[in-house]
Coordinates of N, CA and C in Angstrom, one line a residue:
M14 N 1.7 0.0 33.4 CA 0.4 -0.2 33.6 C -0.4 0.2 32.4
I15 N -1.5 -0.4 32.1 CA -2.4 -0.1 31.0 C -3.6 0.5 31.6
A16 N -4.1 1.7 31.1 CA -5.3 2.3 31.5 C -6.3 2.2 30.3
V17 N -7.6 2.2 30.6 CA -8.6 2.0 29.7 C -9.6 3.1 29.7
A18 N -9.9 3.8 28.6 CA -10.9 4.7 28.6 C -12.2 4.2 27.8
V19 N -13.3 4.4 28.3 CA -14.5 3.9 27.7 C -15.2 5.1 27.1
Y20 N -15.5 5.0 25.8 CA -16.2 6.2 25.2 C -17.5 5.7 24.5
S21 N -18.4 6.6 24.4 CA -19.7 6.4 23.7 C -19.6 7.0 22.4
I22 N -19.9 6.4 21.4 CA -20.0 7.0 20.0 C -21.4 7.0 19.5
T23 N -21.8 8.3 19.3 CA -23.2 8.4 18.8 C -23.1 9.0 17.4
S24 N -24.2 8.9 16.7 CA -24.3 9.4 15.4 C -25.0 10.8 15.4
S25 N -24.5 11.7 14.7 CA -25.1 13.1 14.8 C -25.0 13.5 13.2
G26 N -26.2 13.2 12.7 CA -26.3 13.4 11.2 C -25.4 12.6 10.4
S27 N -24.5 13.2 9.6 CA -23.7 12.4 8.7 C -22.3 12.0 9.3
R28 N -22.1 12.4 10.7 CA -20.8 12.1 11.2 C -20.9 11.5 12.7
S29 N -20.0 10.8 13.1 CA -20.0 10.3 14.5 C -19.3 11.2 15.4
V30 N -19.8 11.4 16.6 CA -19.2 12.2 17.6 C -18.8 11.4 18.8
I31 N -17.5 11.6 19.3 CA -17.1 10.9 20.5 C -17.5 11.7 21.7
T32 N -18.3 11.2 22.6 CA -18.7 12.0 23.7 C -17.7 11.9 24.8
S33 N -17.9 12.5 26.0 CA -16.9 12.5 27.0 C -16.8 11.1 27.6
P34 N -15.6 10.8 28.1 CA -15.4 9.4 28.5 C -16.3 9.1 29.7
D35 N -16.8 7.9 29.8 CA -17.7 7.4 30.9 C -16.8 7.0 32.0
D36 N -15.6 6.6 31.7 CA -14.6 6.2 32.8 C -13.3 6.2 32.2
F37 N -12.2 6.6 33.0 CA -10.9 6.6 32.6 C -10.1 6.2 33.9
S38 N -9.7 4.9 34.0 CA -8.9 4.5 35.1 C -8.2 3.1 34.9
P39 N -7.1 2.9 35.5 CA -6.4 1.8 35.5 C -7.4 0.6 36.1
L40 N -7.5 -0.4 35.3 CA -8.4 -1.5 35.7 C -7.4 -2.6 36.4
P41 N -7.6 -2.9 37.6 CA -6.8 -4.0 38.3 C -6.7 -5.2 37.4
E42 N -7.9 -5.7 36.8 CA -7.8 -6.9 35.9 C -7.0 -6.6 34.7
F43 N -6.9 -5.4 34.3 CA -6.2 -5.0 33.0 C -4.9 -4.6 33.4
A44 N -4.4 -4.7 34.6 CA -3.0 -4.3 35.0 C -2.1 -5.3 34.5
V45 N -1.1 -5.0 33.9 CA -0.2 -5.9 33.1 C 0.7 -6.7 34.0
S46 N 1.6 -7.5 33.3 CA 2.6 -8.3 34.0 C 3.4 -7.2 34.8
T47 N 4.0 -7.8 35.9 CA 4.8 -7.0 36.7 C 6.2 -7.6 36.6
P48 N 7.3 -6.8 36.2 CA 7.1 -5.4 35.7 C 6.6 -5.5 34.2
S49 N 6.0 -4.4 33.9 CA 5.3 -4.2 32.6 C 6.4 -4.1 31.4
S50 N 5.9 -4.1 30.2 CA 6.8 -3.8 29.1 C 6.0 -3.0 28.1
E51 N 6.6 -2.7 26.9 CA 6.0 -2.0 25.8 C 5.5 -2.9 24.8
R52 N 5.6 -4.2 25.0 CA 5.1 -5.3 24.1 C 3.6 -5.4 24.2
I53 N 2.9 -4.8 23.2 CA 1.4 -4.9 23.2 C 1.0 -4.8 21.8
T54 N -0.1 -5.5 21.5 CA -0.6 -5.6 20.2 C -2.0 -6.0 20.3
A55 N -2.8 -5.9 19.1 CA -4.1 -6.3 19.0 C -4.5 -6.9 17.7
C56 N -5.5 -7.6 17.7 CA -6.2 -8.2 16.5 C -7.6 -8.5 16.6
M57 N -8.2 -8.7 15.5 CA -9.7 -9.1 15.5 C -9.9 -10.6 16.1
H58 N -10.9 -10.7 16.8 CA -11.3 -12.0 17.3 C -11.8 -12.8 16.1
S59 N -11.9 -14.1 16.0 CA -12.4 -14.9 14.9 C -13.8 -14.5 14.5
N60 N -14.6 -14.0 15.5 CA -16.0 -13.6 15.1 C -16.0 -12.4 14.3
C61 N -14.9 -11.6 14.1 CA -14.8 -10.5 13.2 C -15.6 -9.3 13.9
K62 N -15.9 -9.3 15.2 CA -16.6 -8.2 15.8 C -15.8 -7.8 17.0
D63 N -15.2 -8.7 17.8 CA -14.5 -8.4 19.0 C -13.0 -8.2 18.7
I64 N -12.3 -7.7 19.7 CA -10.9 -7.4 19.5 C -10.1 -8.1 20.7
W65 N -8.9 -8.7 20.4 CA -8.1 -9.2 21.4 C -7.0 -8.2 21.6
V66 N -6.7 -7.8 22.8 CA -5.5 -7.1 23.1 C -4.6 -7.9 23.8
L67 N -3.3 -8.0 23.3 CA -2.3 -9.0 23.8 C -1.0 -8.2 24.3
E68 N -0.6 -8.7 25.6 CA 0.5 -8.0 26.2 C 1.5 -9.1 26.7
H69 N 2.8 -8.8 26.8 CA 3.8 -9.6 27.4 C 4.6 -8.8 28.3
G70 N 4.9 -9.3 29.4 CA 5.7 -8.6 30.5 C 7.1 -8.9 30.5
T71 N 7.9 -8.4 31.4 CA 9.3 -8.6 31.5 C 9.6 -9.6 32.7
G72 N 10.6 -10.5 32.5 CA 11.1 -11.3 33.7 C 10.1 -12.4 33.9
N73 N 9.2 -12.7 33.0 CA 8.3 -13.8 32.9 C 8.0 -14.2 31.6
N74 N 7.4 -15.4 31.4 CA 7.0 -15.8 30.0 C 5.5 -15.8 29.9
N75 N 4.8 -14.9 30.4 CA 3.3 -14.8 30.3 C 2.8 -13.8 29.3
F76 N 2.1 -14.4 28.4 CA 1.2 -13.6 27.5 C -0.1 -13.4 28.1
K77 N -0.7 -12.1 28.1 CA -2.0 -11.9 28.7 C -2.8 -11.4 27.5
A78 N -4.0 -12.1 27.3 CA -4.9 -11.6 26.1 C -6.2 -11.2 26.8
W79 N -6.6 -9.9 26.6 CA -7.9 -9.5 27.0 C -8.9 -9.4 25.8
L80 N -10.1 -9.9 26.0 CA -11.1 -9.7 24.9 C -11.8 -8.4 25.2
V81 N -11.9 -7.7 24.1 CA -12.6 -6.4 24.1 C -13.9 -6.6 23.3
T82 N -15.1 -6.4 23.9 CA -16.4 -6.6 23.2 C -17.1 -5.2 23.3
S83 N -18.4 -5.3 22.7 CA -19.2 -4.1 22.9 C -19.7 -3.9 24.3
S84 N -19.5 -4.9 25.1 CA -19.8 -4.8 26.5 C -18.7 -4.3 27.4
G85 N -17.5 -4.2 26.9 CA -16.4 -3.8 27.6 C -15.2 -4.8 27.5
V86 N -14.2 -4.6 28.5 CA -13.0 -5.5 28.5 C -13.3 -6.6 29.4
S87 N -12.8 -7.8 29.0 CA -12.9 -9.1 29.9 C -12.4 -8.8 31.3
A88 N -13.1 -9.4 32.2 CA -12.7 -9.2 33.7 C -11.3 -9.8 34.0
A89 N -11.0 -10.9 33.3 CA -9.7 -11.5 33.5 C -9.1 -12.0 32.1
P90 N -7.7 -11.8 32.0 CA -7.2 -12.2 30.8 C -7.0 -13.7 30.7
V91 N -6.7 -14.1 29.3 CA -6.4 -15.5 29.0 C -4.9 -15.4 29.2
V92 N -4.3 -16.2 30.1 CA -2.8 -16.1 30.3 C -2.2 -17.4 29.7
S93 N -1.1 -17.2 29.0 CA -0.4 -18.3 28.3 C 1.0 -18.2 28.7
A94 N 1.6 -19.2 29.5 CA 2.9 -19.2 29.9 C 3.8 -20.1 28.9
V95 N 4.4 -19.4 27.9 CA 5.1 -20.2 26.9 C 6.3 -19.3 26.5
G96 N 7.4 -20.0 26.1 CA 8.5 -19.4 25.5 C 9.5 -18.7 26.4
T97 N 10.2 -17.7 25.7 CA 11.3 -17.0 26.3 C 10.9 -16.1 27.4
I98 N 11.9 -15.7 28.3 CA 11.7 -14.8 29.3 C 12.5 -13.6 29.1
P99 N 11.9 -12.4 28.5 CA 12.7 -11.3 28.2 C 13.3 -10.7 29.4
S100 N 14.6 -10.2 29.2 CA 15.3 -9.6 30.4 C 15.2 -8.0 30.4
V101 N 14.6 -7.5 29.4 CA 14.4 -6.0 29.4 C 13.0 -5.7 28.9
P102 N 12.4 -4.6 29.4 CA 11.1 -4.3 29.0 C 10.9 -3.7 27.5
Y103 N 12.0 -3.7 26.8 CA 11.9 -3.1 25.4 C 11.6 -4.2 24.4
G104 N 11.1 -3.9 23.3 CA 10.8 -4.7 22.2 C 9.4 -4.6 21.7
F105 N 8.9 -5.5 20.7 CA 7.6 -5.3 20.4 C 7.0 -6.5 19.9
M106 N 5.7 -6.5 19.6 CA 5.0 -7.7 19.1 C 4.1 -7.3 18.0
R107 N 3.9 -8.2 17.1 CA 2.9 -8.0 16.0 C 2.1 -9.3 15.8
L108 N 0.9 -9.2 15.5 CA 0.0 -10.3 15.0 C -0.2 -10.2 13.5
S109 N -0.3 -11.4 12.9 CA -0.6 -11.3 11.5 C -2.1 -10.8 11.2
H110 N -2.3 -10.4 10.0 CA -3.6 -9.9 9.7 C -4.8 -10.7 10.0
N111 N -4.5 -12.1 9.9 CA -5.6 -13.1 10.2 C -5.6 -13.5 11.7
G112 N -4.7 -13.0 12.5 CA -4.7 -13.3 13.9 C -4.3 -14.7 14.2
K113 N -3.6 -15.3 13.4 CA -3.1 -16.7 13.7 C -1.7 -16.8 14.0
K114 N -0.7 -15.8 13.7 CA 0.6 -15.9 14.0 C 1.1 -14.6 14.8
L115 N 1.9 -14.8 15.8 CA 2.4 -13.7 16.5 C 4.0 -13.7 16.5
I116 N 4.6 -12.6 16.2 CA 6.1 -12.4 16.4 C 6.4 -11.5 17.4
M117 N 7.5 -11.7 18.1 CA 7.9 -10.9 19.2 C 9.4 -10.7 19.2
S118 N 9.8 -9.5 19.4 CA 11.3 -9.2 19.5 C 11.4 -9.0 21.0
A119 N 12.4 -9.6 21.6 CA 12.7 -9.4 23.0 C 14.1 -10.0 23.3
Y120 N 15.0 -9.2 23.8 CA 16.2 -9.6 24.2 C 16.2 -10.4 25.5
N121 N 16.8 -11.5 25.6 CA 16.7 -12.4 26.7 C 18.1 -12.7 27.2
G122 N 19.2 -12.1 26.7 CA 20.6 -12.4 27.1 C 21.2 -13.5 26.5
T123 N 20.6 -14.1 25.6 CA 21.2 -15.4 24.9 C 21.6 -15.1 23.4
G124 N 21.4 -13.8 23.0 CA 21.7 -13.7 21.6 C 20.6 -14.0 20.6
K125 N 19.5 -14.5 21.2 CA 18.3 -14.7 20.4 C 17.3 -13.7 20.8
N126 N 16.7 -13.1 19.7 CA 15.8 -12.0 20.1 C 14.6 -12.0 19.2
L127 N 14.3 -13.0 18.4 CA 13.1 -12.9 17.6 C 12.4 -14.3 17.6
F128 N 11.1 -14.2 18.0 CA 10.4 -15.4 18.3 C 8.9 -15.4 17.5
L129 N 8.5 -16.6 17.0 CA 7.3 -16.8 16.3 C 6.5 -17.7 17.2
Y130 N 5.1 -17.4 17.2 CA 4.3 -18.1 18.0 C 3.0 -18.4 17.3
D131 N 2.2 -19.3 17.6 CA 0.9 -19.5 17.1 C -0.1 -18.7 18.1
F132 N -1.1 -18.1 17.5 CA -2.2 -17.4 18.3 C -3.5 -18.0 17.9
N133 N -4.3 -18.3 18.8 CA -5.6 -18.8 18.6 C -6.6 -17.6 18.8
N134 N -7.0 -17.0 17.7 CA -7.9 -15.8 17.9 C -9.4 -16.1 18.2
T135 N -9.7 -17.4 18.5 CA -11.0 -17.7 19.0 C -10.9 -17.8 20.6
T136 N -9.8 -18.4 21.1 CA -9.6 -18.5 22.5 C -8.6 -17.7 23.3
G137 N -7.7 -17.0 22.4 CA -6.8 -16.0 23.0 C -5.6 -16.7 23.5
V138 N -5.4 -17.9 23.2 CA -4.2 -18.8 23.7 C -3.0 -18.6 22.7
V139 N -1.8 -18.4 23.4 CA -0.5 -18.3 22.6 C 0.2 -19.6 22.9
S140 N 0.8 -20.2 21.8 CA 1.5 -21.5 22.0 C 2.6 -21.6 20.9
G141 N 3.6 -22.6 21.1 CA 4.5 -23.1 20.1 C 5.5 -22.1 19.8
E142 N 6.4 -21.7 20.6 CA 7.5 -20.8 20.2 C 8.5 -21.4 19.3
I143 N 8.9 -20.6 18.3 CA 10.0 -21.0 17.4 C 10.9 -19.9 17.4
D144 N 12.2 -20.1 17.6 CA 13.3 -19.1 17.5 C 13.5 -18.8 16.0
V145 N 13.3 -17.6 15.6 CA 13.6 -17.2 14.3 C 14.5 -16.2 14.1
T146 N 15.5 -16.1 15.1 CA 16.6 -15.1 15.1 C 17.4 -15.6 13.9
A147 N 18.0 -14.7 13.1 CA 18.7 -15.0 11.8 C 20.0 -15.9 12.2
S148 N 20.7 -15.4 13.2 CA 21.9 -16.1 13.5 C 22.2 -15.6 14.9
P149 N 22.1 -16.5 15.9 CA 22.4 -16.1 17.3 C 23.8 -15.5 17.5
A150 N 24.8 -16.1 16.7 CA 26.1 -15.5 16.8 C 26.3 -14.2 16.5
T151 N 25.5 -13.7 15.5 CA 25.6 -12.4 14.9 C 24.4 -11.5 15.3
A152 N 23.5 -12.1 16.0 CA 22.2 -11.2 16.2 C 22.5 -9.9 17.0
R153 N 21.9 -9.0 16.5 CA 22.0 -7.6 17.3 C 21.4 -7.8 18.6
Q154 N 22.1 -7.3 19.7 CA 21.6 -7.4 21.0 C 20.6 -6.3 21.1
N155 N 19.6 -6.2 20.3 CA 18.6 -5.1 20.3 C 17.2 -5.6 20.1
P156 N 16.4 -5.3 21.1 CA 15.1 -5.9 21.1 C 14.3 -5.2 19.9
Y157 N 14.8 -4.3 19.2 CA 14.0 -3.7 18.1 C 14.5 -4.2 16.8
G158 N 15.0 -5.3 16.7 CA 15.4 -5.9 15.5 C 14.3 -5.9 14.4
G159 N 13.6 -5.8 13.9 CA 12.4 -5.7 13.0 C 11.6 -6.8 12.8
C160 N 10.4 -6.8 12.9 CA 9.6 -8.0 12.7 C 8.3 -7.7 11.9
P161 N 8.5 -7.4 10.6 CA 7.3 -7.0 9.9 C 6.4 -8.4 9.6
V162 N 5.2 -8.1 9.5 CA 4.2 -9.2 9.2 C 3.5 -8.9 8.0
K163 N 3.6 -9.7 6.9 CA 2.9 -9.5 5.6 C 1.8 -10.6 5.4
A164 N 0.9 -10.1 4.9 CA -0.2 -11.1 4.5 C 0.2 -12.1 3.4
R165 N -0.1 -13.3 3.6 CA 0.2 -14.3 2.6 C -1.0 -14.7 1.8
P166 N -1.2 -14.6 0.6 CA -2.3 -14.9 -0.3 C -2.7 -16.4 0.1
S167 N -4.0 -16.5 0.2 CA -4.6 -17.9 0.4 C -4.9 -18.5 -0.8

């Protein structure tokens, strides 16, 4: 489960002060896939002000993307049902610096454990899975196989 804390940040002279949380509770709309996993990441929205928080569960192929704005967390996530169905809750995801590509490591019992997707950082939609496991025959049966994301000069 993911819990959200809402903080007010105020300016106090030359420094910012975080005040007491206004709320700290699990949000039903922000409750993750069942069962949950540790695959969670975030990136900037295309407007360069808001943030997407992206999560993937276990036993399903649902990516859930919540938009976080200055008004709070979106009431319902954008759900994209695409790609592999991880069989264990372990693994991780990373989004590229520009929010256009997503890579996820997830063991699914087939020897394939590294997948690349497109991410639309305007709409929150995940699409287009590509298996990028080096060699399924020799792939480590480990969802922590490494998936660095490096900026590509434009």
